[in-house]
Amino acid sequence: MWYPIKTPNFIKLFFPNLLWHFPATSPPCLYLTFDDGPIPEVTEWVLMQLKEYEAKATFFCIGHNVVKHPNVYDRILSEGHRVGNHTYNHLNGWKHKTDEYLENVKKCAQVVDSKLFRPPYGRLRNSQSRQLLKEQYRPVMWDVIAGDFDRTIDGERCWQNILRYSKNGAIIVLHDSKKAWPRLKYLLPRLLEHYSKLGYIFQSIE
């Protein structure tokens, strides 16, 4: 499995209407995002870790999981984090027609009240992107992906991916899923502790 840990600049330039990162700030800031939840135990553990460091994050939720686990979803909101639409069934935009894809986004919007949107797998047709922007969604991509979903690597490799590429203003992708759980448990505490000691803050995407 190959995927770029750091999103190449030429991709960002090719899709300027998508949000990839934020400008550097003082104090320095990282934008942690979590995809594919909410999942009991995993998402709840993430929330506890974030609370310890007074960190805010953005959770891109699958609509089906919100319906299954409404209490976990409500806890995300009650603890001051932001949520985003990640489709109802985690659809791959390259494999679905635009109308079908957008209907799935709208179905998710019935249970996830947000105009933030992240396409599963980062795969989105131009026609889908244009329509989402027309309907005033804010498509959010990323600057750095840890790779915690990748069963062929371990938590230390994921942590090194973050250390090597994350800079002030970066949007970082993590996953609050059962698949990513073994690596996320190793990675997230180290990330929060390390960057907090460097004076970073962690903010949600508005």
Short mmCIF file of N, CA and C in Angstrom, two decimals, residues 37-38 43 47 57-59 61 71-83 176:
data_model
loop_
_atom_site.label_atom_id
_atom_site.label_comp_id
_atom_site.label_asym_id
_atom_site.label_seq_id
_atom_site.Cartn_x
_atom_site.Cartn_y
_atom_site.Cartn_z
N GLY A 37 -15.09 7.67 12.73
CA GLY A 37 -15.88 7.38 13.92
C GLY A 37 -17.31 7.85 13.75
N PRO A 38 -18.03 7.96 14.86
CA PRO A 38 -17.59 7.64 16.21
C PRO A 38 -17.66 6.14 16.50
N THR A 43 -13.10 6.22 20.16
CA THR A 43 -13.36 7.66 20.18
C THR A 43 -13.37 8.19 21.61
N LEU A 47 -11.01 11.17 23.14
CA LEU A 47 -11.52 12.34 23.84
C LEU A 47 -10.83 12.55 25.18
N ALA A 57 -10.13 19.20 18.52
CA ALA A 57 -9.91 18.49 17.26
C ALA A 57 -11.18 18.50 16.43
N THR A 58 -11.07 17.98 15.22
CA THR A 58 -12.22 17.88 14.32
C THR A 58 -12.42 16.42 13.95
N PHE A 59 -13.64 15.94 14.13
CA PHE A 59 -13.98 14.55 13.87
C PHE A 59 -14.86 14.45 12.63
N CYS A 61 -17.12 12.37 10.72
CA CYS A 61 -17.92 11.22 11.15
C CYS A 61 -18.66 10.56 9.99
N ASN A 71 -24.57 8.49 21.48
CA ASN A 71 -24.03 9.03 22.73
C ASN A 71 -22.57 9.44 22.59
N VAL A 72 -21.81 8.66 21.81
CA VAL A 72 -20.41 9.02 21.59
C VAL A 72 -20.33 10.29 20.74
N TYR A 73 -21.17 10.37 19.73
CA TYR A 73 -21.22 11.58 18.89
C TYR A 73 -21.57 12.81 19.73
N ASP A 74 -22.56 12.68 20.59
CA ASP A 74 -22.96 13.81 21.44
C ASP A 74 -21.82 14.22 22.37
N ARG A 75 -21.05 13.26 22.81
CA ARG A 75 -19.93 13.59 23.69
C ARG A 75 -18.87 14.40 22.96
N ILE A 76 -18.61 14.08 21.69
CA ILE A 76 -17.66 14.87 20.89
C ILE A 76 -18.07 16.34 20.93
N LEU A 77 -19.33 16.60 20.68
CA LEU A 77 -19.83 17.98 20.64
C LEU A 77 -19.82 18.62 22.03
N SER A 78 -20.23 17.88 23.03
CA SER A 78 -20.33 18.45 24.37
C SER A 78 -18.97 18.83 24.94
N GLU A 79 -17.90 18.19 24.43
CA GLU A 79 -16.56 18.51 24.91
C GLU A 79 -15.86 19.58 24.06
N GLY A 80 -16.63 20.20 23.18
CA GLY A 80 -16.13 21.38 22.49
C GLY A 80 -15.38 21.13 21.20
N HIS A 81 -15.50 19.94 20.63
CA HIS A 81 -14.84 19.64 19.36
C HIS A 81 -15.78 19.91 18.19
N ARG A 82 -15.21 19.98 16.99
CA ARG A 82 -16.01 20.16 15.79
C ARG A 82 -16.20 18.81 15.10
N VAL A 83 -17.27 18.74 14.32
CA VAL A 83 -17.53 17.54 13.53
C VAL A 83 -17.63 17.91 12.06
N ASP A 176 -10.12 7.40 14.31
CA ASP A 176 -10.68 6.81 15.53
C ASP A 176 -11.53 5.60 15.14
#
